[in-house]
JSON list of C-alpha atoms in Angstrom, two decimals:
[
{"chain": "A", "resi": 22, "resn": "LYS", "atom": "CA", "xyz": [-56.65, -23.59, 22.01]},
{"chain": "A", "resi": 23, "resn": "TYR", "atom": "CA", "xyz": [-54.38, -21.43, 23.94]},
{"chain": "A", "resi": 24, "resn": "ILE", "atom": "CA", "xyz": [-53.55, -25.03, 26.22]},
{"chain": "A", "resi": 25, "resn": "SER", "atom": "CA", "xyz": [-52.59, -26.34, 22.99]},
{"chain": "A", "resi": 26, "resn": "ALA", "atom": "CA", "xyz": [-50.56, -23.84, 21.19]},
{"chain": "A", "resi": 27, "resn": "LEU", "atom": "CA", "xyz": [-48.68, -23.99, 24.88]},
{"chain": "A", "resi": 28, "resn": "SER", "atom": "CA", "xyz": [-47.93, -27.98, 24.72]},
{"chain": "A", "resi": 29, "resn": "GLN", "atom": "CA", "xyz": [-46.62, -27.04, 20.69]},
{"chain": "A", "resi": 30, "resn": "ILE", "atom": "CA", "xyz": [-43.64, -24.64, 22.45]},
{"chain": "A", "resi": 31, "resn": "SER", "atom": "CA", "xyz": [-43.44, -27.10, 25.17]},
{"chain": "A", "resi": 32, "resn": "ARG", "atom": "CA", "xyz": [-42.54, -29.52, 22.37]},
{"chain": "A", "resi": 33, "resn": "LEU", "atom": "CA", "xyz": [-40.28, -26.89, 20.78]},
{"chain": "A", "resi": 34, "resn": "ILE", "atom": "CA", "xyz": [-36.27, -27.73, 20.79]},
{"chain": "A", "resi": 35, "resn": "GLN", "atom": "CA", "xyz": [-34.79, -25.46, 18.25]},
{"chain": "A", "resi": 36, "resn": "VAL", "atom": "CA", "xyz": [-35.93, -23.41, 15.20]},
{"chain": "A", "resi": 37, "resn": "GLU", "atom": "CA", "xyz": [-33.56, -21.95, 12.42]},
{"chain": "A", "resi": 38, "resn": "ILE", "atom": "CA", "xyz": [-34.56, -19.56, 9.83]},
{"chain": "A", "resi": 39, "resn": "SER", "atom": "CA", "xyz": [-32.46, -18.56, 7.16]},
{"chain": "A", "resi": 40, "resn": "PHE", "atom": "CA", "xyz": [-32.33, -15.99, 4.88]},
{"chain": "A", "resi": 41, "resn": "LYS", "atom": "CA", "xyz": [-30.46, -13.92, 2.30]},
{"chain": "A", "resi": 42, "resn": "LEU", "atom": "CA", "xyz": [-29.71, -10.16, 2.32]},
{"chain": "A", "resi": 43, "resn": "LYS", "atom": "CA", "xyz": [-28.56, -8.00, -0.42]},
{"chain": "A", "resi": 44, "resn": "GLY", "atom": "CA", "xyz": [-27.78, -4.29, -0.57]},
{"chain": "A", "resi": 45, "resn": "ILE", "atom": "CA", "xyz": [-25.78, -1.89, -1.93]},
{"chain": "A", "resi": 46, "resn": "ALA", "atom": "CA", "xyz": [-23.11, 0.94, -0.76]},
{"chain": "A", "resi": 47, "resn": "LEU", "atom": "CA", "xyz": [-24.86, 3.96, -2.67]},
{"chain": "A", "resi": 48, "resn": "GLN", "atom": "CA", "xyz": [-22.63, 6.55, -0.89]},
{"chain": "A", "resi": 49, "resn": "THR", "atom": "CA", "xyz": [-19.59, 5.33, -3.33]},
{"chain": "A", "resi": 50, "resn": "ILE", "atom": "CA", "xyz": [-21.39, 6.44, -6.54]},
{"chain": "A", "resi": 51, "resn": "HIS", "atom": "CA", "xyz": [-21.25, 10.15, -6.06]},
{"chain": "A", "resi": 52, "resn": "ALA", "atom": "CA", "xyz": [-17.62, 9.32, -5.24]},
{"chain": "A", "resi": 53, "resn": "ARG", "atom": "CA", "xyz": [-17.46, 7.86, -9.19]},
{"chain": "A", "resi": 54, "resn": "GLU", "atom": "CA", "xyz": [-16.04, 4.84, -7.67]},
{"chain": "A", "resi": 55, "resn": "LEU", "atom": "CA", "xyz": [-17.11, 1.38, -8.26]},
{"chain": "A", "resi": 56, "resn": "PRO", "atom": "CA", "xyz": [-20.53, 0.72, -5.63]},
{"chain": "A", "resi": 57, "resn": "ASP", "atom": "CA", "xyz": [-19.47, -2.22, -3.38]},
{"chain": "A", "resi": 58, "resn": "CYS", "atom": "CA", "xyz": [-22.44, -4.98, -3.89]},
{"chain": "A", "resi": 59, "resn": "TYR", "atom": "CA", "xyz": [-23.26, -6.49, 0.15]},
{"chain": "A", "resi": 60, "resn": "ALA", "atom": "CA", "xyz": [-24.85, -10.70, 0.23]},
{"chain": "A", "resi": 61, "resn": "PHE", "atom": "CA", "xyz": [-25.83, -11.19, 3.76]},
{"chain": "A", "resi": 62, "resn": "GLN", "atom": "CA", "xyz": [-26.56, -14.60, 4.55]},
{"chain": "A", "resi": 63, "resn": "ASN", "atom": "CA", "xyz": [-28.49, -14.51, 8.03]},
{"chain": "A", "resi": 64, "resn": "THR", "atom": "CA", "xyz": [-29.38, -17.20, 10.31]},
{"chain": "A", "resi": 65, "resn": "ILE", "atom": "CA", "xyz": [-31.71, -16.60, 13.26]},
{"chain": "A", "resi": 66, "resn": "THR", "atom": "CA", "xyz": [-31.76, -19.95, 15.94]},
{"chain": "A", "resi": 67, "resn": "PHE", "atom": "CA", "xyz": [-34.70, -20.40, 18.03]},
{"chain": "A", "resi": 68, "resn": "ASN", "atom": "CA", "xyz": [-32.75, -22.77, 21.25]},
{"chain": "A", "resi": 69, "resn": "ASN", "atom": "CA", "xyz": [-35.65, -24.17, 23.63]},
{"chain": "A", "resi": 70, "resn": "ARG", "atom": "CA", "xyz": [-33.71, -27.51, 24.42]},
{"chain": "A", "resi": 71, "resn": "ALA", "atom": "CA", "xyz": [-33.01, -26.40, 28.34]},
{"chain": "A", "resi": 72, "resn": "HIS", "atom": "CA", "xyz": [-37.34, -25.80, 28.49]},
{"chain": "A", "resi": 73, "resn": "SER", "atom": "CA", "xyz": [-36.51, -23.06, 30.99]},
{"chain": "A", "resi": 74, "resn": "GLY", "atom": "CA", "xyz": [-39.68, -21.25, 30.11]},
{"chain": "A", "resi": 75, "resn": "LYS", "atom": "CA", "xyz": [-37.47, -18.73, 27.84]},
{"chain": "A", "resi": 76, "resn": "ILE", "atom": "CA", "xyz": [-36.35, -19.67, 24.71]},
{"chain": "A", "resi": 77, "resn": "LYS", "atom": "CA", "xyz": [-32.65, -18.42, 23.67]},
{"chain": "A", "resi": 78, "resn": "ILE", "atom": "CA", "xyz": [-32.21, -16.26, 20.15]},
{"chain": "A", "resi": 79, "resn": "TYR", "atom": "CA", "xyz": [-28.97, -16.04, 18.28]},
{"chain": "A", "resi": 80, "resn": "PHE", "atom": "CA", "xyz": [-28.45, -14.64, 15.05]},
{"chain": "A", "resi": 81, "resn": "ASP", "atom": "CA", "xyz": [-25.79, -15.30, 13.00]},
{"chain": "A", "resi": 82, "resn": "SER", "atom": "CA", "xyz": [-24.84, -12.92, 9.60]},
{"chain": "A", "resi": 83, "resn": "ASP", "atom": "CA", "xyz": [-21.86, -13.70, 7.11]},
{"chain": "A", "resi": 84, "resn": "THR", "atom": "CA", "xyz": [-20.75, -10.90, 4.27]},
{"chain": "A", "resi": 85, "resn": "ASP", "atom": "CA", "xyz": [-19.43, -11.21, 0.97]},
{"chain": "A", "resi": 86, "resn": "ILE", "atom": "CA", "xyz": [-18.65, -7.93, -0.69]},
{"chain": "A", "resi": 87, "resn": "GLN", "atom": "CA", "xyz": [-17.91, -7.94, -4.16]},
{"chain": "A", "resi": 88, "resn": "GLU", "atom": "CA", "xyz": [-17.81, -4.52, -6.97]},
{"chain": "A", "resi": 89, "resn": "CYS", "atom": "CA", "xyz": [-21.09, -4.74, -8.69]},
{"chain": "A", "resi": 90, "resn": "LYS", "atom": "CA", "xyz": [-21.80, -6.20, -11.81]},
{"chain": "A", "resi": 91, "resn": "ASP", "atom": "CA", "xyz": [-22.40, -4.24, -15.11]},
{"chain": "A", "resi": 92, "resn": "TRP", "atom": "CA", "xyz": [-20.83, -0.95, -14.02]},
{"chain": "A", "resi": 93, "resn": "ARG", "atom": "CA", "xyz": [-18.89, 0.87, -16.51]},
{"chain": "A", "resi": 94, "resn": "ILE", "atom": "CA", "xyz": [-17.37, 4.08, -14.36]},
{"chain": "A", "resi": 95, "resn": "PHE", "atom": "CA", "xyz": [-13.91, 5.57, -16.15]},
{"chain": "A", "resi": 96, "resn": "ASN", "atom": "CA", "xyz": [-11.26, 8.22, -14.97]},
{"chain": "A", "resi": 97, "resn": "SER", "atom": "CA", "xyz": [-12.12, 7.35, -11.54]},
{"chain": "A", "resi": 98, "resn": "VAL", "atom": "CA", "xyz": [-9.69, 9.69, -8.68]},
{"chain": "A", "resi": 99, "resn": "LEU", "atom": "CA", "xyz": [-10.55, 7.54, -5.92]},
{"chain": "A", "resi": 100, "resn": "GLN", "atom": "CA", "xyz": [-9.47, 4.35, -8.06]},
{"chain": "A", "resi": 101, "resn": "LYS", "atom": "CA", "xyz": [-5.92, 5.94, -8.99]},
{"chain": "A", "resi": 102, "resn": "ASN", "atom": "CA", "xyz": [-6.14, 6.26, -4.74]},
{"chain": "A", "resi": 103, "resn": "THR", "atom": "CA", "xyz": [-6.46, 2.93, -4.69]},
{"chain": "A", "resi": 104, "resn": "GLN", "atom": "CA", "xyz": [-3.93, 2.67, -7.01]},
{"chain": "A", "resi": 105, "resn": "TYR", "atom": "CA", "xyz": [-1.18, 4.68, -4.81]},
{"chain": "A", "resi": 106, "resn": "ILE", "atom": "CA", "xyz": [-2.09, 3.30, -2.12]},
{"chain": "A", "resi": 107, "resn": "LEU", "atom": "CA", "xyz": [-1.60, -0.05, -3.37]},
{"chain": "A", "resi": 108, "resn": "VAL", "atom": "CA", "xyz": [1.66, 0.58, -4.40]},
{"chain": "A", "resi": 109, "resn": "PHE", "atom": "CA", "xyz": [2.47, 1.99, -0.95]},
{"chain": "A", "resi": 110, "resn": "ASP", "atom": "CA", "xyz": [1.55, -1.15, 0.91]},
{"chain": "A", "resi": 111, "resn": "GLY", "atom": "CA", "xyz": [3.99, -2.96, -1.82]},
{"chain": "A", "resi": 112, "resn": "PHE", "atom": "CA", "xyz": [6.96, -0.44, -0.68]},
{"chain": "A", "resi": 113, "resn": "VAL", "atom": "CA", "xyz": [5.86, -1.16, 2.93]},
{"chain": "A", "resi": 114, "resn": "ILE", "atom": "CA", "xyz": [5.88, -5.08, 2.50]},
{"chain": "A", "resi": 115, "resn": "LEU", "atom": "CA", "xyz": [9.60, -5.16, 0.51]},
{"chain": "A", "resi": 116, "resn": "SER", "atom": "CA", "xyz": [10.95, -2.67, 3.24]},
{"chain": "A", "resi": 117, "resn": "CYS", "atom": "CA", "xyz": [9.73, -5.23, 6.33]},
{"chain": "A", "resi": 118, "resn": "LEU", "atom": "CA", "xyz": [11.23, -8.04, 4.24]},
{"chain": "A", "resi": 119, "resn": "ALA", "atom": "CA", "xyz": [14.75, -6.11, 4.23]},
{"chain": "A", "resi": 120, "resn": "SER", "atom": "CA", "xyz": [14.15, -5.74, 8.18]},
{"chain": "A", "resi": 121, "resn": "LEU", "atom": "CA", "xyz": [13.08, -8.80, 8.42]},
{"chain": "A", "resi": 122, "resn": "VAL", "atom": "CA", "xyz": [15.84, -10.53, 6.60]},
{"chain": "A", "resi": 123, "resn": "LEU", "atom": "CA", "xyz": [18.63, -7.82, 8.25]},
{"chain": "A", "resi": 124, "resn": "CYS", "atom": "CA", "xyz": [17.45, -9.17, 11.78]},
{"chain": "A", "resi": 125, "resn": "THR", "atom": "CA", "xyz": [17.25, -12.51, 10.99]},
{"chain": "A", "resi": 126, "resn": "ARG", "atom": "CA", "xyz": [20.46, -12.29, 10.00]},
{"chain": "A", "resi": 127, "resn": "SER", "atom": "CA", "xyz": [22.03, -10.82, 12.95]},
{"chain": "A", "resi": 128, "resn": "ILE", "atom": "CA", "xyz": [20.52, -13.22, 15.31]},
{"chain": "A", "resi": 129, "resn": "VAL", "atom": "CA", "xyz": [22.09, -16.01, 13.20]},
{"chain": "A", "resi": 130, "resn": "LEU", "atom": "CA", "xyz": [25.52, -14.43, 13.47]},
{"chain": "A", "resi": 131, "resn": "ALA", "atom": "CA", "xyz": [24.63, -14.01, 17.27]},
{"chain": "A", "resi": 132, "resn": "TRP", "atom": "CA", "xyz": [24.13, -17.84, 17.65]},
{"chain": "A", "resi": 133, "resn": "ARG", "atom": "CA", "xyz": [27.26, -19.04, 15.65]},
{"chain": "A", "resi": 134, "resn": "LEU", "atom": "CA", "xyz": [29.67, -16.32, 18.34]},
{"chain": "A", "resi": 135, "resn": "GLN", "atom": "CA", "xyz": [27.13, -17.89, 20.77]},
{"chain": "A", "resi": 136, "resn": "LYS", "atom": "CA", "xyz": [28.18, -21.18, 19.69]},
{"chain": "A", "resi": 137, "resn": "ARG", "atom": "CA", "xyz": [32.04, -19.99, 19.25]},
{"chain": "A", "resi": 138, "resn": "PHE", "atom": "CA", "xyz": [31.86, -18.88, 22.48]},
{"chain": "A", "resi": 139, "resn": "VAL", "atom": "CA", "xyz": [30.45, -21.82, 24.70]},
{"chain": "A", "resi": 140, "resn": "ASN", "atom": "CA", "xyz": [33.25, -24.11, 23.04]},
{"chain": "A", "resi": 141, "resn": "PHE", "atom": "CA", "xyz": [36.32, -22.04, 23.79]},
{"chain": "A", "resi": 142, "resn": "PHE", "atom": "CA", "xyz": [35.09, -21.74, 27.20]},
{"chain": "A", "resi": 143, "resn": "LEU", "atom": "CA", "xyz": [34.56, -25.26, 27.36]},
{"chain": "A", "resi": 144, "resn": "GLU", "atom": "CA", "xyz": [37.87, -26.08, 25.68]},
{"chain": "A", "resi": 145, "resn": "LYS", "atom": "CA", "xyz": [39.92, -23.47, 27.33]},
{"chain": "A", "resi": 146, "resn": "HIS", "atom": "CA", "xyz": [38.60, -23.40, 31.15]},
{"chain": "A", "resi": 147, "resn": "LYS", "atom": "CA", "xyz": [36.45, -26.89, 30.97]},
{"chain": "A", "resi": 148, "resn": "ARG", "atom": "CA", "xyz": [33.51, -24.58, 31.76]},
{"chain": "A", "resi": 149, "resn": "HIS", "atom": "CA", "xyz": [30.03, -24.93, 30.86]},
{"chain": "A", "resi": 150, "resn": "VAL", "atom": "CA", "xyz": [28.67, -21.50, 30.10]},
{"chain": "A", "resi": 151, "resn": "CYS", "atom": "CA", "xyz": [25.09, -21.45, 32.02]},
{"chain": "A", "resi": 152, "resn": "TYR", "atom": "CA", "xyz": [21.85, -20.17, 30.01]},
{"chain": "A", "resi": 153, "resn": "ALA", "atom": "CA", "xyz": [21.77, -16.84, 30.98]},
{"chain": "A", "resi": 154, "resn": "ASP", "atom": "CA", "xyz": [25.11, -16.21, 29.66]},
{"chain": "A", "resi": 155, "resn": "ARG", "atom": "CA", "xyz": [24.14, -17.55, 26.26]},
{"chain": "A", "resi": 156, "resn": "LEU", "atom": "CA", "xyz": [21.06, -14.86, 26.65]},
{"chain": "A", "resi": 157, "resn": "GLU", "atom": "CA", "xyz": [23.60, -12.26, 26.43]},
{"chain": "A", "resi": 158, "resn": "PHE", "atom": "CA", "xyz": [23.93, -12.67, 22.89]},
{"chain": "A", "resi": 159, "resn": "LEU", "atom": "CA", "xyz": [20.28, -12.84, 21.62]},
{"chain": "A", "resi": 160, "resn": "ASN", "atom": "CA", "xyz": [19.47, -9.40, 20.95]},
{"chain": "A", "resi": 161, "resn": "GLY", "atom": "CA", "xyz": [15.79, -9.44, 22.35]},
{"chain": "A", "resi": 162, "resn": "TRP", "atom": "CA", "xyz": [15.32, -6.00, 20.30]},
{"chain": "A", "resi": 163, "resn": "TYR", "atom": "CA", "xyz": [15.97, -7.45, 16.96]},
{"chain": "A", "resi": 164, "resn": "VAL", "atom": "CA", "xyz": [13.21, -10.43, 18.16]},
{"chain": "A", "resi": 165, "resn": "LEU", "atom": "CA", "xyz": [10.62, -7.48, 18.31]},
{"chain": "A", "resi": 166, "resn": "VAL", "atom": "CA", "xyz": [11.53, -6.14, 14.88]},
{"chain": "A", "resi": 167, "resn": "ILE", "atom": "CA", "xyz": [11.87, -9.58, 13.41]},
{"chain": "A", "resi": 168, "resn": "ILE", "atom": "CA", "xyz": [7.71, -10.33, 15.14]},
{"chain": "A", "resi": 169, "resn": "SER", "atom": "CA", "xyz": [7.07, -6.63, 13.90]},
{"chain": "A", "resi": 170, "resn": "ASP", "atom": "CA", "xyz": [8.15, -7.20, 10.87]},
{"chain": "A", "resi": 171, "resn": "VAL", "atom": "CA", "xyz": [6.01, -10.63, 10.20]},
{"chain": "A", "resi": 172, "resn": "MET", "atom": "CA", "xyz": [2.79, -9.15, 11.22]},
{"chain": "A", "resi": 173, "resn": "THR", "atom": "CA", "xyz": [2.93, -6.33, 9.06]},
{"chain": "A", "resi": 174, "resn": "ILE", "atom": "CA", "xyz": [3.46, -8.06, 6.10]},
{"chain": "A", "resi": 175, "resn": "ILE", "atom": "CA", "xyz": [0.94, -10.55, 6.51]},
{"chain": "A", "resi": 176, "resn": "GLY", "atom": "CA", "xyz": [-1.56, -7.69, 7.47]},
{"chain": "A", "resi": 177, "resn": "SER", "atom": "CA", "xyz": [-0.59, -5.60, 4.49]},
{"chain": "A", "resi": 178, "resn": "ILE", "atom": "CA", "xyz": [-1.10, -8.69, 2.31]},
{"chain": "A", "resi": 179, "resn": "LEU", "atom": "CA", "xyz": [-4.61, -8.75, 3.50]},
{"chain": "A", "resi": 180, "resn": "LYS", "atom": "CA", "xyz": [-5.55, -5.10, 3.36]},
{"chain": "A", "resi": 181, "resn": "MET", "atom": "CA", "xyz": [-4.75, -5.11, -0.21]},
{"chain": "A", "resi": 182, "resn": "GLU", "atom": "CA", "xyz": [-6.46, -8.32, -0.63]},
{"chain": "A", "resi": 183, "resn": "ILE", "atom": "CA", "xyz": [-9.07, -6.58, 1.30]},
{"chain": "A", "resi": 184, "resn": "LYS", "atom": "CA", "xyz": [-8.74, -3.35, -1.07]},
{"chain": "A", "resi": 185, "resn": "ALA", "atom": "CA", "xyz": [-9.30, -5.67, -3.95]},
{"chain": "A", "resi": 186, "resn": "LYS", "atom": "CA", "xyz": [-11.94, -6.94, -2.16]},
{"chain": "A", "resi": 187, "resn": "ASN", "atom": "CA", "xyz": [-10.62, -10.65, -2.49]},
{"chain": "A", "resi": 188, "resn": "LEU", "atom": "CA", "xyz": [-11.17, -10.51, 1.45]},
{"chain": "A", "resi": 189, "resn": "THR", "atom": "CA", "xyz": [-13.52, -9.86, 4.14]},
{"chain": "A", "resi": 190, "resn": "SER", "atom": "CA", "xyz": [-10.99, -10.66, 6.65]},
{"chain": "A", "resi": 191, "resn": "TYR", "atom": "CA", "xyz": [-10.80, -7.14, 8.36]},
{"chain": "A", "resi": 192, "resn": "ASP", "atom": "CA", "xyz": [-11.01, -8.09, 12.33]},
{"chain": "A", "resi": 193, "resn": "VAL", "atom": "CA", "xyz": [-7.03, -10.18, 11.39]},
{"chain": "A", "resi": 194, "resn": "CYS", "atom": "CA", "xyz": [-6.37, -7.49, 9.16]},
{"chain": "A", "resi": 195, "resn": "SER", "atom": "CA", "xyz": [-6.50, -4.66, 11.65]},
{"chain": "A", "resi": 196, "resn": "ILE", "atom": "CA", "xyz": [-5.16, -6.84, 15.28]},
{"chain": "A", "resi": 197, "resn": "LEU", "atom": "CA", "xyz": [-1.97, -8.04, 12.90]},
{"chain": "A", "resi": 198, "resn": "LEU", "atom": "CA", "xyz": [-1.36, -3.65, 11.73]},
{"chain": "A", "resi": 199, "resn": "GLY", "atom": "CA", "xyz": [-2.70, -2.85, 15.16]},
{"chain": "A", "resi": 200, "resn": "THR", "atom": "CA", "xyz": [-0.19, -5.17, 17.24]},
{"chain": "A", "resi": 201, "resn": "SER", "atom": "CA", "xyz": [2.98, -4.39, 14.31]},
{"chain": "A", "resi": 202, "resn": "THR", "atom": "CA", "xyz": [2.02, -1.07, 15.31]},
{"chain": "A", "resi": 203, "resn": "LEU", "atom": "CA", "xyz": [3.05, -1.14, 19.07]},
{"chain": "A", "resi": 204, "resn": "PHE", "atom": "CA", "xyz": [5.42, -3.24, 18.57]},
{"chain": "A", "resi": 205, "resn": "VAL", "atom": "CA", "xyz": [7.04, -0.84, 16.19]},
{"chain": "A", "resi": 206, "resn": "TRP", "atom": "CA", "xyz": [6.94, 2.06, 18.61]},
{"chain": "A", "resi": 207, "resn": "VAL", "atom": "CA", "xyz": [8.12, -0.10, 21.76]},
{"chain": "A", "resi": 208, "resn": "GLY", "atom": "CA", "xyz": [11.12, -0.69, 19.48]},
{"chain": "A", "resi": 209, "resn": "VAL", "atom": "CA", "xyz": [11.62, 2.93, 18.75]},
{"chain": "A", "resi": 210, "resn": "ILE", "atom": "CA", "xyz": [12.94, 2.64, 22.35]},
{"chain": "A", "resi": 211, "resn": "ARG", "atom": "CA", "xyz": [15.80, 1.30, 21.91]},
{"chain": "A", "resi": 212, "resn": "TYR", "atom": "CA", "xyz": [17.13, 4.13, 20.47]},
{"chain": "A", "resi": 213, "resn": "LEU", "atom": "CA", "xyz": [17.13, 6.52, 23.25]},
{"chain": "A", "resi": 214, "resn": "GLY", "atom": "CA", "xyz": [19.39, 4.36, 25.05]},
{"chain": "A", "resi": 215, "resn": "TYR", "atom": "CA", "xyz": [22.21, 6.68, 22.45]},
{"chain": "A", "resi": 216, "resn": "PHE", "atom": "CA", "xyz": [21.05, 9.33, 25.18]},
{"chain": "A", "resi": 217, "resn": "GLN", "atom": "CA", "xyz": [22.56, 9.03, 29.14]},
{"chain": "A", "resi": 218, "resn": "THR", "atom": "CA", "xyz": [19.51, 10.67, 31.04]},
{"chain": "A", "resi": 219, "resn": "TYR", "atom": "CA", "xyz": [17.35, 7.92, 28.59]},
{"chain": "A", "resi": 220, "resn": "ASN", "atom": "CA", "xyz": [19.77, 5.07, 29.02]},
{"chain": "A", "resi": 221, "resn": "VAL", "atom": "CA", "xyz": [19.81, 5.29, 32.49]},
{"chain": "A", "resi": 222, "resn": "LEU", "atom": "CA", "xyz": [15.60, 4.93, 32.31]},
{"chain": "A", "resi": 223, "resn": "ILE", "atom": "CA", "xyz": [16.25, 1.79, 30.22]},
{"chain": "A", "resi": 224, "resn": "LEU", "atom": "CA", "xyz": [18.29, -0.01, 32.09]},
{"chain": "A", "resi": 225, "resn": "THR", "atom": "CA", "xyz": [16.43, 0.79, 35.37]},
{"chain": "A", "resi": 226, "resn": "MET", "atom": "CA", "xyz": [13.17, -1.05, 33.16]},
{"chain": "A", "resi": 227, "resn": "GLN", "atom": "CA", "xyz": [15.36, -4.22, 31.60]},
{"chain": "A", "resi": 228, "resn": "ALA", "atom": "CA", "xyz": [16.18, -5.19, 35.29]},
{"chain": "A", "resi": 229, "resn": "SER", "atom": "CA", "xyz": [12.58, -4.57, 36.50]},
{"chain": "A", "resi": 230, "resn": "LEU", "atom": "CA", "xyz": [10.76, -5.87, 34.00]},
{"chain": "A", "resi": 231, "resn": "PRO", "atom": "CA", "xyz": [11.14, -10.28, 35.66]},
{"chain": "A", "resi": 232, "resn": "LYS", "atom": "CA", "xyz": [10.01, -8.69, 38.36]},
{"chain": "A", "resi": 233, "resn": "VAL", "atom": "CA", "xyz": [7.16, -6.81, 36.98]},
{"chain": "A", "resi": 234, "resn": "LEU", "atom": "CA", "xyz": [6.20, -10.16, 35.30]},
{"chain": "A", "resi": 235, "resn": "ARG", "atom": "CA", "xyz": [5.97, -12.20, 38.52]},
{"chain": "A", "resi": 236, "resn": "PHE", "atom": "CA", "xyz": [3.69, -9.31, 40.39]},
{"chain": "A", "resi": 237, "resn": "CYS", "atom": "CA", "xyz": [1.71, -9.70, 37.00]},
{"chain": "A", "resi": 238, "resn": "CYS", "atom": "CA", "xyz": [1.67, -13.35, 37.82]},
{"chain": "A", "resi": 239, "resn": "CYS", "atom": "CA", "xyz": [0.51, -12.83, 41.11]},
{"chain": "A", "resi": 240, "resn": "ALA", "atom": "CA", "xyz": [-1.82, -10.03, 40.64]},
{"chain": "A", "resi": 241, "resn": "GLY", "atom": "CA", "xyz": [-3.46, -12.54, 37.40]},
{"chain": "A", "resi": 242, "resn": "MET", "atom": "CA", "xyz": [-4.36, -14.88, 39.93]},
{"chain": "A", "resi": 243, "resn": "ILE", "atom": "CA", "xyz": [-6.13, -13.06, 41.91]},
{"chain": "A", "resi": 244, "resn": "TYR", "atom": "CA", "xyz": [-8.15, -11.03, 38.78]},
{"chain": "A", "resi": 245, "resn": "LEU", "atom": "CA", "xyz": [-8.67, -14.70, 37.39]},
{"chain": "A", "resi": 246, "resn": "GLY", "atom": "CA", "xyz": [-10.41, -15.50, 40.60]},
{"chain": "A", "resi": 247, "resn": "TYR", "atom": "CA", "xyz": [-12.79, -12.20, 40.89]},
{"chain": "A", "resi": 248, "resn": "THR", "atom": "CA", "xyz": [-13.59, -12.58, 37.52]},
{"chain": "A", "resi": 249, "resn": "PHE", "atom": "CA", "xyz": [-15.00, -16.79, 37.71]},
{"chain": "A", "resi": 250, "resn": "CYS", "atom": "CA", "xyz": [-15.98, -15.20, 40.85]},
{"chain": "A", "resi": 251, "resn": "GLY", "atom": "CA", "xyz": [-18.66, -12.64, 39.38]},
{"chain": "A", "resi": 252, "resn": "TRP", "atom": "CA", "xyz": [-19.15, -15.12, 36.29]},
{"chain": "A", "resi": 253, "resn": "ILE", "atom": "CA", "xyz": [-20.68, -17.60, 38.34]},
{"chain": "A", "resi": 254, "resn": "VAL", "atom": "CA", "xyz": [-22.67, -15.50, 40.57]},
{"chain": "A", "resi": 255, "resn": "LEU", "atom": "CA", "xyz": [-24.05, -13.38, 38.61]},
{"chain": "A", "resi": 256, "resn": "GLY", "atom": "CA", "xyz": [-24.17, -15.40, 35.08]},
{"chain": "A", "resi": 257, "resn": "PRO", "atom": "CA", "xyz": [-27.51, -16.98, 35.89]},
{"chain": "A", "resi": 258, "resn": "TYR", "atom": "CA", "xyz": [-29.39, -13.12, 36.16]},
{"chain": "A", "resi": 259, "resn": "HIS", "atom": "CA", "xyz": [-27.66, -11.64, 33.27]},
{"chain": "A", "resi": 260, "resn": "GLU", "atom": "CA", "xyz": [-27.32, -12.97, 29.24]},
{"chain": "A", "resi": 261, "resn": "LYS", "atom": "CA", "xyz": [-24.48, -11.80, 28.80]}
]
């Protein structure tokens, strides 16, 4: 029997086990809020294609979150707070839309002025303006604000959909809102340029940025080589 079992295992290539689980968030009931019902679609895969003596096991789980049915709870304080949060998210979206329109308008006007400058220089002096001089008309801070506004708008919409339990894209929402927050705080640096002491530091950072990027590219090559070396050397001895 033992030899027969081993022969059966040696013929095993792949087995998948799928099952569903349902759960409920009981802690929300004490807060007089509609509880969340979770539906988990789980799949366990046993992969023996390599026939190396060790069967690899994979686990995949998809989650669907919805409000539980047949619940009637009214006058919930947390529901009112949720409505206030949704109103605040709507205000954030409108503010970002206004900022996005204004910054885009400024970039369009700067682009038109740049074209007029190039034509004037070509007609009066018969010379072409270099690419570096053309970039002087492009305000990088406005580009940063536009990117931040777009990410904030998309992230806020996803957040509202998650609050309404229509989506469960927590990772995408957190990445968009977190990155947009980083860009907003970086954009605050430009206001320090109005002070003489801080303006010297900002100009130094702008002048050294190309050299720092070149250094990062060179150091990145060494880091990638180190990473691939560790992956190849230590990979067979570690599951991750």
